[in-house]
Amino acid sequence: MADRAVTMEKLVALCKARGIIFPGSEIYGGMGNTWDYGPVGVEIKNNIKRAWWKRFVSESDNSYGVDAAILMNSRVWEASGHTTSFSDPKMDCKKCKTRHRADNLIEAYSKGAVNPDTMSNEEMEKYIEEHHINCPNCGNFDWTNIRTFNLMFETSRGVTDESQNKIYLRPETAQGEFVNFLNVQRTARAKVPFGIAQVGKAFRNEITPGNFIFRTIEFEQMEHQWFCKEGTDEAFYNEYKEKAMSFLVDLGFDKEHLRFHDHDKLAHYARAACDIQYLYPMGWQELNGIHNRTDYDLSRHQEFSGKTLTYVDPMNGERYIPYVIEYSIGADRLMLAVLSEAYDEEKLENGEVRNVMHFHPAIAAYKAAILPLQKNLAPKAKEFLVRLKKLFSVTYDEAGSIGKRYRRQDEIGTPYCITVDFDTLEDGTMTVRDRDTMEQQRLTAEQIIAFLTEKCAF
Ligand code: ATP
């Protein structure tokens, strides 16, 4: 990390100052673990989701999207196992009354050398006791035993108290894909192997040590389930590991900042599981997961719903419940990785420091900023702005010196600044400045459109 300028404090401050991300409900003193995306941030996040969808749905020969309801029949969560076993091991500090995850305490203390996923609650308590791990908030050593709380947010439906019925805000999007397996297969006339993808909100009542948008109680997931025949699952699992990694590398991530982390402890139904970890400002952490979930999910839903979820192979009439290779990534957690990776402080020849976000142009909020050199060139600049807005997300700035305006765009990662000057009135050309190299070239309107089309593709 020594060579990277990024810290969490700098990112949070930049995001707030530049309209990327604000603290949730800020004027009421905030609301823990919630964040609101601002005008620049919402564009970046939408671009991340678009790039993911393009790669895993639009460009795939056999993957289809759904947008399932957040509120699902409660039986779904019984079938998935969430009502009984979706919990974290938590301990309260009796002195300062803060609540902590025992597994996180061990992970932080051992600097990742010990994997708490393989430990029982008793083993974790013993480790914390033996190593005298203090409360990270107040420094005391006075813990309750580990207790487990379900992470799902509960709510109720119905208009009268009598008819109240407990339902849950979904803690993951995956179940919306599983319950629609046959609907999608039939209507898309899909043949196994095929995929179902979804991007949407999920909710978990998690406690976090406050790593910005890394872990929040409301977040967006981008999930892709690949349904395949048993026997082909291992090859597809490896294929999805590679696809997930290539997606990140193509977004501009340094390979040195990414690594696979295979799970030692697998869920009883899983055949294989791994994460891709990213070197965040606070250290290596899970960015996404890839799991070989066998036929567990569809079998459970078949059992609990009483409806057959068997696939019939049209070639030979063979009937079977497909295996699932799940690839799941949080849009907000990826956003934090994208922000961390893009952040740079560059020392210029004149001694000044330039803050610049090196986003892939496809991810940048604005592909270009139109800047009239002087205010009286504004009508000409706006003429081009109107034309460009129909094709790309672009912004406009006429306030302050051109140098200051360049800096503002660098800070939000706009890849190209297009300056309209007096020569534009003569020959129609404009200056196009590259954010990363700061080099400039003169291009006509048509050339700029072709240039941006090429550079901003993903
Ligand atoms: P973790 O171990 O970090 O809690 P997990 O293994 O529970 O994550 P999954 O249930 O596999 O995560 O969820 C898939 C992905 O969803 C994660 O890799 C992460 O990118 C994202 N994600 C999960 N929980 C959160 C959260 N509370 N806030 C933001 N993103 C999350």
GROMACS .gro file of C-alpha atoms and ligand atoms in nm:
model
  489
    1MET     CA    1   0.000   0.000   0.000
    2ALA     CA    2   0.297   0.227   0.053
    3ASP     CA    3   0.290   0.353  -0.304
    4ARG     CA    4  -0.080   0.443  -0.298
    5ALA     CA    5  -0.201   0.784  -0.191
    6VAL     CA    6  -0.553   0.667  -0.116
    7THR     CA    7  -0.689   0.649   0.240
    8MET     CA    8  -1.048   0.600   0.350
    9GLU     CA    9  -1.055   0.949   0.506
   10LYS     CA   10  -0.948   1.112   0.180
   11LEU     CA   11  -1.205   0.914  -0.020
   12VAL     CA   12  -1.490   0.999   0.216
   13ALA     CA   13  -1.395   1.368   0.206
   14LEU     CA   14  -1.361   1.379  -0.172
   15CYS     CA   15  -1.690   1.193  -0.222
   16LYS     CA   16  -1.874   1.437   0.003
   17ALA     CA   17  -1.716   1.749  -0.148
   18ARG     CA   18  -1.772   1.646  -0.510
   19GLY     CA   19  -2.127   1.507  -0.494
   20ILE     CA   20  -2.029   1.143  -0.518
   21ILE     CA   21  -2.155   1.004  -0.184
   22PHE     CA   22  -2.310   1.180   0.118
   23PRO     CA   23  -2.378   1.040   0.467
   24GLY     CA   24  -2.739   0.910   0.483
   25SER     CA   25  -3.002   1.138   0.646
   26GLU     CA   26  -2.723   1.386   0.719
   27ILE     CA   27  -2.936   1.682   0.831
   28TYR     CA   28  -3.083   1.460   1.107
   29GLY     CA   29  -2.741   1.364   1.235
   30GLY     CA   30  -2.705   1.069   1.002
   31MET     CA   31  -2.815   0.708   1.023
   32GLY     CA   32  -2.540   0.453   1.083
   33ASN     CA   33  -2.426   0.248   0.786
   34THR     CA   34  -2.637   0.429   0.529
   35TRP     CA   35  -2.504   0.645   0.248
   36ASP     CA   36  -2.670   0.848  -0.028
   37TYR     CA   37  -2.527   0.874  -0.378
   38GLY     CA   38  -2.507   1.229  -0.513
   39PRO     CA   39  -2.528   1.359  -0.872
   40VAL     CA   40  -2.181   1.237  -0.968
   41GLY     CA   41  -2.194   0.915  -0.765
   42VAL     CA   42  -2.525   0.795  -0.908
   43GLU     CA   43  -2.383   0.826  -1.260
   44ILE     CA   44  -2.073   0.627  -1.167
   45LYS     CA   45  -2.273   0.356  -0.991
   46ASN     CA   46  -2.517   0.331  -1.284
   47ASN     CA   47  -2.222   0.294  -1.520
   48ILE     CA   48  -2.076   0.016  -1.303
   49LYS     CA   49  -2.409  -0.168  -1.309
   50ARG     CA   50  -2.442  -0.112  -1.685
   51ALA     CA   51  -2.090  -0.245  -1.751
   52TRP     CA   52  -2.162  -0.555  -1.541
   53TRP     CA   53  -2.497  -0.618  -1.712
   54LYS     CA   54  -2.342  -0.573  -2.054
   55ARG     CA   55  -2.066  -0.821  -1.977
   56PHE     CA   56  -2.272  -1.088  -1.801
   57VAL     CA   57  -2.611  -1.056  -1.973
   58SER     CA   58  -2.606  -0.862  -2.301
   59GLU     CA   59  -2.281  -1.011  -2.431
   60SER     CA   60  -2.361  -1.360  -2.310
   61ASP     CA   61  -2.516  -1.608  -2.555
   62ASN     CA   62  -2.736  -1.767  -2.294
   63SER     CA   63  -2.796  -1.543  -1.993
   64TYR     CA   64  -3.119  -1.364  -1.917
   65GLY     CA   65  -3.215  -1.089  -1.675
   66VAL     CA   66  -3.493  -1.064  -1.419
   67ASP     CA   67  -3.604  -0.794  -1.177
   68ALA     CA   68  -3.779  -0.981  -0.898
   69ALA     CA   69  -3.975  -0.835  -0.607
   70ILE     CA   70  -3.781  -0.738  -0.294
   71LEU     CA   71  -4.061  -0.873  -0.075
   72MET     CA   72  -4.104  -1.244  -0.128
   73ASN     CA   73  -4.325  -1.515   0.019
   74SER     CA   74  -4.176  -1.598   0.363
   75ARG     CA   75  -4.152  -1.965   0.267
   76VAL     CA   76  -3.871  -1.862   0.029
   77TRP     CA   77  -3.650  -1.779   0.328
   78GLU     CA   78  -3.738  -2.103   0.501
   79ALA     CA   79  -3.638  -2.296   0.189
   80SER     CA   80  -3.314  -2.099   0.151
   81GLY     CA   81  -3.225  -2.150   0.518
   82HIS     CA   82  -3.212  -1.777   0.596
   83THR     CA   83  -3.477  -1.785   0.870
   84THR     CA   84  -3.284  -2.043   1.069
   85SER     CA   85  -2.919  -1.978   0.998
   86PHE     CA   86  -2.852  -1.632   0.858
   87SER     CA   87  -2.670  -1.478   1.150
   88ASP     CA   88  -2.337  -1.338   1.264
   89PRO     CA   89  -2.159  -1.426   1.592
   90LYS     CA   90  -2.183  -1.109   1.800
   91MET     CA   91  -2.039  -1.003   2.134
   92ASP     CA   92  -2.122  -0.696   2.337
   93CYS     CA   93  -1.861  -0.497   2.527
   94LYS     CA   94  -2.011  -0.469   2.877
   95LYS     CA   95  -1.816  -0.149   2.944
   96CYS     CA   96  -1.899   0.073   2.645
   97LYS     CA   97  -2.206  -0.123   2.525
   98THR     CA   98  -2.086  -0.150   2.165
   99ARG     CA   99  -2.154  -0.466   1.965
  100HIS     CA  100  -1.888  -0.645   1.762
  101ARG     CA  101  -1.856  -0.947   1.538
  102ALA     CA  102  -1.637  -1.209   1.704
  103ASP     CA  103  -1.504  -1.331   1.369
  104ASN     CA  104  -1.401  -0.975   1.274
  105LEU     CA  105  -1.222  -0.927   1.609
  106ILE     CA  106  -1.017  -1.242   1.548
  107GLU     CA  107  -0.946  -1.156   1.187
  108ALA     CA  108  -0.827  -0.805   1.278
  109TYR     CA  109  -0.619  -0.927   1.575
  110SER     CA  110  -0.446  -1.202   1.377
  111LYS     CA  111  -0.408  -0.974   1.073
  112GLY     CA  112  -0.581  -1.237   0.861
  113ALA     CA  113  -0.353  -1.523   0.974
  114VAL     CA  114  -0.640  -1.701   1.152
  115ASN     CA  115  -0.955  -1.789   0.960
  116PRO     CA  116  -1.253  -1.765   1.201
  117ASP     CA  117  -1.484  -1.920   0.936
  118THR     CA  118  -1.351  -2.260   1.040
  119MET     CA  119  -1.417  -2.201   1.416
  120SER     CA  120  -1.722  -2.277   1.629
  121ASN     CA  121  -1.862  -2.008   1.863
  122GLU     CA  122  -1.688  -2.179   2.158
  123GLU     CA  123  -1.357  -2.182   1.974
  124MET     CA  124  -1.390  -1.814   1.892
  125GLU     CA  125  -1.469  -1.726   2.254
  126LYS     CA  126  -1.167  -1.929   2.366
  127TYR     CA  127  -0.937  -1.757   2.114
  128ILE     CA  128  -1.057  -1.410   2.221
  129GLU     CA  129  -1.007  -1.504   2.587
  130GLU     CA  130  -0.660  -1.655   2.537
  131HIS     CA  131  -0.533  -1.367   2.325
  132HIS     CA  132  -0.698  -1.110   2.547
  133ILE     CA  133  -0.851  -0.925   2.251
  134ASN     CA  134  -0.978  -0.593   2.380
  135CYS     CA  135  -1.278  -0.392   2.265
  136PRO     CA  136  -1.166  -0.185   1.965
  137ASN     CA  137  -1.394   0.097   2.082
  138CYS     CA  138  -1.295   0.148   2.448
  139GLY     CA  139  -0.991  -0.079   2.491
  140ASN     CA  140  -1.143  -0.282   2.779
  141PHE     CA  141  -1.170  -0.658   2.805
  142ASP     CA  142  -1.518  -0.733   2.931
  143TRP     CA  143  -1.718  -0.932   2.678
  144THR     CA  144  -2.054  -1.107   2.687
  145ASN     CA  145  -2.064  -1.458   2.539
  146ILE     CA  146  -2.122  -1.485   2.167
  147ARG     CA  147  -2.484  -1.451   2.067
  148THR     CA  148  -2.633  -1.489   1.723
  149PHE     CA  149  -2.896  -1.257   1.574
  150ASN     CA  150  -3.075  -1.309   1.247
  151LEU     CA  151  -2.957  -1.051   0.995
  152MET     CA  152  -3.285  -1.019   0.807
  153PHE     CA  153  -3.496  -0.706   0.852
  154GLU     CA  154  -3.850  -0.804   0.940
  155THR     CA  155  -4.162  -0.617   0.852
  156SER     CA  156  -4.528  -0.707   0.835
  157ARG     CA  157  -4.798  -0.686   0.574
  158GLY     CA  158  -5.170  -0.646   0.601
  159VAL     CA  159  -5.392  -0.352   0.690
  160THR     CA  160  -5.522  -0.468   1.026
  161ASP     CA  161  -5.329  -0.600   1.323
  162GLU     CA  162  -5.512  -0.934   1.305
  163SER     CA  163  -5.402  -0.998   0.951
  164GLN     CA  164  -5.042  -0.907   1.014
  165ASN     CA  165  -4.803  -1.143   0.854
  166LYS     CA  166  -4.430  -1.140   0.905
  167ILE     CA  167  -4.228  -1.080   0.589
  168TYR     CA  168  -3.865  -0.990   0.526
  169LEU     CA  169  -3.668  -0.744   0.321
  170ARG     CA  170  -3.462  -0.976   0.104
  171PRO     CA  171  -3.105  -1.026   0.230
  172GLU     CA  172  -2.983  -1.128  -0.118
  173THR     CA  173  -3.115  -1.112  -0.471
  174ALA     CA  174  -3.032  -1.474  -0.557
  175GLN     CA  175  -3.364  -1.625  -0.447
  176GLY     CA  176  -3.551  -1.413  -0.705
  177GLU     CA  177  -3.347  -1.588  -0.971
  178PHE     CA  178  -3.400  -1.937  -0.828
  179VAL     CA  179  -3.778  -1.909  -0.791
  180ASN     CA  180  -3.803  -1.789  -1.152
  181PHE     CA  181  -3.585  -2.068  -1.291
  182LEU     CA  182  -3.862  -2.242  -1.486
  183ASN     CA  183  -4.040  -1.918  -1.583
  184VAL     CA  184  -3.723  -1.794  -1.750
  185GLN     CA  185  -3.628  -2.132  -1.895
  186ARG     CA  186  -3.968  -2.177  -2.058
  187THR     CA  187  -4.026  -1.824  -2.185
  188ALA     CA  188  -3.672  -1.775  -2.315
  189ARG     CA  189  -3.672  -2.135  -2.445
  190ALA     CA  190  -3.336  -2.164  -2.275
  191LYS     CA  191  -3.137  -2.485  -2.280
  192VAL     CA  192  -2.914  -2.582  -1.988
  193PRO     CA  193  -2.649  -2.451  -1.942
  194PHE     CA  194  -2.790  -2.100  -1.914
  195GLY     CA  195  -2.778  -1.808  -1.672
  196ILE     CA  196  -3.018  -1.579  -1.487
  197ALA     CA  197  -2.894  -1.243  -1.363
  198GLN     CA  198  -3.035  -0.971  -1.144
  199VAL     CA  199  -2.925  -0.635  -1.009
  200GLY     CA  200  -3.112  -0.507  -0.708
  201LYS     CA  201  -3.126  -0.398  -0.348
  202ALA     CA  202  -3.062  -0.630  -0.057
  203PHE     CA  203  -3.083  -0.558   0.317
  204ARG     CA  204  -2.887  -0.698   0.611
  205ASN     CA  205  -2.900  -0.586   0.970
  206GLU     CA  206  -2.520  -0.594   0.999
  207ILE     CA  207  -2.288  -0.417   1.236
  208THR     CA  208  -1.976  -0.276   1.084
  209PRO     CA  209  -1.662  -0.102   1.201
  210GLY     CA  210  -1.751   0.180   0.960
  211ASN     CA  211  -1.561   0.126   0.640
  212PHE     CA  212  -1.766   0.372   0.434
  213ILE     CA  213  -1.976   0.185   0.173
  214PHE     CA  214  -1.788  -0.146   0.215
  215ARG     CA  215  -2.055  -0.296   0.440
  216THR     CA  216  -2.391  -0.126   0.469
  217ILE     CA  217  -2.734  -0.234   0.587
  218GLU     CA  218  -2.891  -0.155   0.250
  219PHE     CA  219  -2.688  -0.230  -0.061
  220GLU     CA  220  -2.712  -0.343  -0.419
  221GLN     CA  221  -2.607  -0.681  -0.545
  222MET     CA  222  -2.529  -0.795  -0.897
  223GLU     CA  223  -2.583  -1.169  -0.908
  224HIS     CA  224  -2.559  -1.424  -1.185
  225GLN     CA  225  -2.666  -1.787  -1.145
  226TRP     CA  226  -2.540  -2.031  -1.404
  227PHE     CA  227  -2.755  -2.346  -1.427
  228CYS     CA  228  -2.565  -2.647  -1.553
  229LYS     CA  229  -2.563  -3.025  -1.546
  230GLU     CA  230  -2.382  -3.210  -1.271
  231GLY     CA  231  -2.045  -3.313  -1.406
  232THR     CA  232  -1.997  -2.987  -1.596
  233ASP     CA  233  -2.009  -2.780  -1.277
  234GLU     CA  234  -1.639  -2.784  -1.197
  235ALA     CA  235  -1.537  -2.652  -1.539
  236PHE     CA  236  -1.803  -2.379  -1.524
  237TYR     CA  237  -1.696  -2.284  -1.171
  238ASN     CA  238  -1.342  -2.227  -1.298
  239GLU     CA  239  -1.474  -2.042  -1.601
  240TYR     CA  240  -1.675  -1.802  -1.381
  241LYS     CA  241  -1.375  -1.741  -1.157
  242GLU     CA  242  -1.182  -1.628  -1.464
  243LYS     CA  243  -1.473  -1.425  -1.604
  244ALA     CA  244  -1.517  -1.245  -1.272
  245MET     CA  245  -1.146  -1.163  -1.261
  246SER     CA  246  -1.130  -1.047  -1.627
  247PHE     CA  247  -1.424  -0.814  -1.569
  248LEU     CA  248  -1.228  -0.636  -1.295
  249VAL     CA  249  -0.904  -0.623  -1.493
  250ASP     CA  250  -1.092  -0.482  -1.795
  251LEU     CA  251  -1.239  -0.212  -1.568
  252GLY     CA  252  -0.881  -0.100  -1.509
  253PHE     CA  253  -0.788  -0.275  -1.182
  254ASP     CA  254  -0.421  -0.345  -1.121
  255LYS     CA  255  -0.383  -0.726  -1.103
  256GLU     CA  256  -0.157  -0.679  -0.802
  257HIS     CA  257  -0.455  -0.542  -0.608
  258LEU     CA  258  -0.671  -0.850  -0.670
  259ARG     CA  259  -0.640  -1.209  -0.553
  260PHE     CA  260  -0.843  -1.527  -0.526
  261HIS     CA  261  -0.920  -1.657  -0.180
  262ASP     CA  262  -1.048  -2.015  -0.170
  263HIS     CA  263  -1.277  -2.100   0.122
  264ASP     CA  264  -1.152  -2.367   0.365
  265LYS     CA  265  -1.490  -2.415   0.524
  266LEU     CA  266  -1.774  -2.488   0.283
  267ALA     CA  267  -2.147  -2.483   0.345
  268HIS     CA  268  -2.269  -2.846   0.367
  269TYR     CA  269  -2.424  -2.829   0.021
  270ALA     CA  270  -2.139  -2.647  -0.157
  271ARG     CA  271  -1.872  -2.814  -0.367
  272ALA     CA  272  -1.639  -2.517  -0.398
  273ALA     CA  273  -1.634  -2.151  -0.303
  274CYS     CA  274  -1.394  -1.862  -0.339
  275ASP     CA  275  -1.384  -1.486  -0.314
  276ILE     CA  276  -1.198  -1.234  -0.516
  277GLN     CA  277  -1.038  -1.003  -0.264
  278TYR     CA  278  -0.933  -0.646  -0.335
  279LEU     CA  279  -0.664  -0.449  -0.158
  280TYR     CA  280  -0.892  -0.179  -0.011
  281PRO     CA  281  -0.745   0.115   0.185
  282MET     CA  282  -0.814  -0.089   0.504
  283GLY     CA  283  -0.650  -0.405   0.364
  284TRP     CA  284  -0.746  -0.719   0.170
  285GLN     CA  285  -1.122  -0.779   0.182
  286GLU     CA  286  -1.385  -0.973  -0.010
  287LEU     CA  287  -1.507  -0.797  -0.322
  288ASN     CA  288  -1.715  -1.078  -0.469
  289GLY     CA  289  -1.793  -1.446  -0.429
  290ILE     CA  290  -1.809  -1.741  -0.670
  291HIS     CA  291  -1.979  -2.055  -0.539
  292ASN     CA  292  -2.059  -2.400  -0.670
  293ARG     CA  293  -2.392  -2.448  -0.491
  294THR     CA  294  -2.476  -2.792  -0.641
  295ASP     CA  295  -2.849  -2.858  -0.687
  296TYR     CA  296  -2.923  -2.739  -0.334
  297ASP     CA  297  -3.123  -2.422  -0.412
  298LEU     CA  298  -3.356  -2.564  -0.674
  299SER     CA  299  -3.403  -2.887  -0.474
  300ARG     CA  300  -3.499  -2.690  -0.164
  301HIS     CA  301  -3.746  -2.474  -0.355
  302GLN     CA  302  -3.893  -2.785  -0.516
  303GLU     CA  303  -3.935  -2.940  -0.172
  304PHE     CA  304  -4.081  -2.632  -0.001
  305SER     CA  305  -4.306  -2.512  -0.285
  306GLY     CA  306  -4.424  -2.857  -0.388
  307LYS     CA  307  -4.372  -2.751  -0.753
  308THR     CA  308  -4.137  -2.943  -0.975
  309LEU     CA  309  -3.826  -2.753  -1.078
  310THR     CA  310  -3.687  -3.038  -1.284
  311TYR     CA  311  -3.535  -2.957  -1.620
  312VAL     CA  312  -3.617  -3.184  -1.913
  313ASP     CA  313  -3.341  -3.208  -2.171
  314PRO     CA  314  -3.515  -3.162  -2.511
  315MET     CA  315  -3.253  -3.375  -2.687
  316ASN     CA  316  -3.291  -3.696  -2.489
  317GLY     CA  317  -3.575  -3.640  -2.243
  318GLU     CA  318  -3.341  -3.672  -1.945
  319ARG     CA  319  -3.478  -3.510  -1.628
  320TYR     CA  320  -3.263  -3.350  -1.363
  321ILE     CA  321  -3.229  -3.058  -1.125
  322PRO     CA  322  -2.943  -2.839  -1.249
  323TYR     CA  323  -2.641  -2.739  -1.047
  324VAL     CA  324  -2.580  -2.368  -0.986
  325ILE     CA  325  -2.260  -2.169  -1.018
  326GLU     CA  326  -2.327  -1.840  -0.840
  327TYR     CA  327  -2.131  -1.524  -0.903
  328SER     CA  328  -2.225  -1.244  -0.668
  329ILE     CA  329  -2.080  -0.896  -0.632
  330GLY     CA  330  -2.197  -0.591  -0.440
  331ALA     CA  331  -2.239  -0.283  -0.660
  332ASP     CA  332  -2.147  -0.056  -0.367
  333ARG     CA  333  -1.851  -0.269  -0.265
  334LEU     CA  334  -1.731  -0.259  -0.626
  335MET     CA  335  -1.791   0.117  -0.628
  336LEU     CA  336  -1.561   0.150  -0.325
  337ALA     CA  337  -1.297  -0.060  -0.502
  338VAL     CA  338  -1.332   0.148  -0.820
  339LEU     CA  339  -1.296   0.471  -0.619
  340SER     CA  340  -0.995   0.339  -0.428
  341GLU     CA  341  -0.827   0.217  -0.745
  342ALA     CA  342  -0.889   0.542  -0.934
  343TYR     CA  343  -0.772   0.781  -0.661
  344ASP     CA  344  -0.439   0.950  -0.726
  345GLU     CA  345  -0.242   1.253  -0.609
  346GLU     CA  346  -0.001   1.366  -0.874
  347LYS     CA  347   0.285   1.604  -0.814
  348LEU     CA  348   0.305   1.848  -1.104
  349GLU     CA  349   0.618   2.022  -1.238
  350ASN     CA  350   0.517   2.348  -1.070
  351GLY     CA  351   0.505   2.172  -0.732
  352GLU     CA  352   0.124   2.167  -0.709
  353VAL     CA  353  -0.057   1.845  -0.630
  354ARG     CA  354  -0.328   1.735  -0.868
  355ASN     CA  355  -0.609   1.514  -0.731
  356VAL     CA  356  -0.726   1.290  -1.010
  357MET     CA  357  -0.959   0.992  -1.040
  358HIS     CA  358  -0.839   0.762  -1.319
  359PHE     CA  359  -1.172   0.592  -1.389
  360HIS     CA  360  -1.215   0.383  -1.701
  361PRO     CA  361  -1.398   0.628  -1.934
  362ALA     CA  362  -1.699   0.394  -1.945
  363ILE     CA  363  -1.732   0.427  -1.566
  364ALA     CA  364  -1.669   0.802  -1.535
  365ALA     CA  365  -1.980   1.005  -1.448
  366TYR     CA  366  -1.927   1.237  -1.743
  367LYS     CA  367  -1.742   1.137  -2.058
  368ALA     CA  368  -1.652   1.497  -2.132
  369ALA     CA  369  -1.683   1.848  -1.995
  370ILE     CA  370  -1.754   2.132  -2.236
  371LEU     CA  371  -1.567   2.447  -2.135
  372PRO     CA  372  -1.596   2.778  -2.319
  373LEU     CA  373  -1.261   2.957  -2.290
  374GLN     CA  374  -1.447   3.282  -2.220
  375LYS     CA  375  -1.807   3.354  -2.128
  376ASN     CA  376  -1.882   3.511  -2.468
  377LEU     CA  377  -1.807   3.173  -2.627
  378ALA     CA  378  -2.085   3.012  -2.421
  379PRO     CA  379  -2.347   3.007  -2.704
  380LYS     CA  380  -2.109   2.819  -2.933
  381ALA     CA  381  -2.013   2.577  -2.652
  382LYS     CA  382  -2.377   2.515  -2.560
  383GLU     CA  383  -2.461   2.438  -2.922
  384PHE     CA  384  -2.212   2.150  -2.910
  385LEU     CA  385  -2.323   2.054  -2.557
  386VAL     CA  386  -2.682   1.999  -2.676
  387ARG     CA  387  -2.559   1.780  -2.960
  388LEU     CA  388  -2.325   1.577  -2.739
  389LYS     CA  389  -2.582   1.528  -2.461
  390LYS     CA  390  -2.794   1.320  -2.696
  391LEU     CA  391  -2.507   1.073  -2.727
  392PHE     CA  392  -2.314   1.080  -2.399
  393SER     CA  393  -2.334   1.190  -2.039
  394VAL     CA  394  -2.152   1.525  -2.050
  395THR     CA  395  -2.121   1.827  -1.826
  396TYR     CA  396  -2.061   2.197  -1.874
  397ASP     CA  397  -1.859   2.450  -1.679
  398GLU     CA  398  -1.795   2.818  -1.755
  399ALA     CA  399  -1.694   2.939  -1.407
  400GLY     CA  400  -1.335   3.024  -1.316
  401SER     CA  401  -1.001   2.995  -1.493
  402ILE     CA  402  -0.955   2.710  -1.737
  403GLY     CA  403  -0.691   2.557  -1.506
  404LYS     CA  404  -0.935   2.549  -1.213
  405ARG     CA  405  -1.203   2.397  -1.432
  406TYR     CA  406  -0.963   2.123  -1.546
  407ARG     CA  407  -0.884   2.043  -1.179
  408ARG     CA  408  -1.254   2.016  -1.091
  409GLN     CA  409  -1.306   1.766  -1.372
  410ASP     CA  410  -0.990   1.572  -1.275
  411GLU     CA  411  -1.127   1.532  -0.923
  412ILE     CA  412  -1.445   1.364  -1.047
  413GLY     CA  413  -1.257   1.170  -1.312
  414THR     CA  414  -1.399   1.323  -1.633
  415PRO     CA  415  -1.169   1.171  -1.896
  416TYR     CA  416  -1.188   1.452  -2.154
  417CYS     CA  417  -1.222   1.829  -2.133
  418ILE     CA  418  -1.334   1.997  -2.453
  419THR     CA  419  -1.248   2.366  -2.475
  420VAL     CA  420  -1.430   2.595  -2.716
  421ASP     CA  421  -1.209   2.893  -2.811
  422PHE     CA  422  -1.187   3.159  -3.080
  423ASP     CA  423  -1.040   2.918  -3.335
  424THR     CA  424  -1.359   2.711  -3.298
  425LEU     CA  425  -1.551   3.001  -3.451
  426GLU     CA  426  -1.310   2.998  -3.748
  427ASP     CA  427  -1.248   2.631  -3.826
  428GLY     CA  428  -1.488   2.436  -3.599
  429THR     CA  429  -1.210   2.259  -3.410
  430MET     CA  430  -1.195   2.231  -3.030
  431THR     CA  431  -0.921   2.135  -2.785
  432VAL     CA  432  -0.959   1.791  -2.633
  433ARG     CA  433  -0.753   1.745  -2.317
  434ASP     CA  434  -0.679   1.397  -2.185
  435ARG     CA  435  -0.729   1.366  -1.807
  436ASP     CA  436  -0.443   1.120  -1.754
  437THR     CA  437  -0.169   1.254  -1.983
  438MET     CA  438  -0.295   1.615  -1.982
  439GLU     CA  439  -0.204   1.621  -2.352
  440GLN     CA  440  -0.422   1.819  -2.589
  441GLN     CA  441  -0.529   1.777  -2.950
  442ARG     CA  442  -0.759   1.974  -3.179
  443LEU     CA  443  -1.053   1.789  -3.328
  444THR     CA  444  -1.372   1.880  -3.514
  445ALA     CA  445  -1.717   1.802  -3.369
  446GLU     CA  446  -1.749   1.487  -3.585
  447GLN     CA  447  -1.402   1.372  -3.486
  448ILE     CA  448  -1.482   1.426  -3.116
  449ILE     CA  449  -1.797   1.215  -3.142
  450ALA     CA  450  -1.603   0.930  -3.309
  451PHE     CA  451  -1.321   0.970  -3.054
  452LEU     CA  452  -1.553   0.954  -2.751
  453THR     CA  453  -1.746   0.660  -2.898
  454GLU     CA  454  -1.426   0.462  -2.927
  455LYS     CA  455  -1.267   0.565  -2.597
  456CYS     CA  456  -1.577   0.525  -2.378
  457ALA     CA  457  -1.679   0.180  -2.499
  458PHE     CA  458  -1.656  -0.110  -2.255
  459ATP     P1  459  -1.915  -1.077   0.390
  459ATP     O1  460  -1.838  -1.200   0.429
  459ATP     O2  461  -1.830  -0.960   0.350
  459ATP     O3  462  -2.026  -1.042   0.484
  459ATP     P2  463  -2.078  -1.246   0.238
  459ATP     O4  464  -1.989  -1.362   0.213
  459ATP     O5  465  -2.185  -1.252   0.340
  459ATP     O6  466  -1.990  -1.114   0.258
  459ATP     P3  467  -2.245  -1.281   0.013
  459ATP     O7  468  -2.363  -1.315   0.092
  459ATP     O8  469  -2.176  -1.388  -0.064
  459ATP     O9  470  -2.140  -1.203   0.102
  459ATP    O10  471  -2.283  -1.160  -0.081
  459ATP     C1  472  -2.224  -1.142  -0.208
  459ATP     C2  473  -2.161  -1.007  -0.223
  459ATP    O11  474  -2.251  -0.904  -0.182
  459ATP     C3  475  -2.036  -0.984  -0.138
  459ATP    O12  476  -1.924  -1.039  -0.202
  459ATP     C4  477  -2.031  -0.834  -0.133
  459ATP    O13  478  -1.975  -0.781  -0.253
  459ATP     C5  479  -2.177  -0.794  -0.127
  459ATP     N1  480  -2.221  -0.769   0.010
  459ATP     C6  481  -2.258  -0.860   0.104
  459ATP     N2  482  -2.295  -0.801   0.218
  459ATP     C7  483  -2.282  -0.667   0.196
  459ATP     C8  484  -2.305  -0.550   0.278
  459ATP     N3  485  -2.353  -0.561   0.400
  459ATP     N4  486  -2.279  -0.431   0.224
  459ATP     C9  487  -2.233  -0.418   0.098
  459ATP     N5  488  -2.210  -0.523   0.018
  459ATP    C10  489  -2.234  -0.646   0.065
   0.00000   0.00000   0.00000
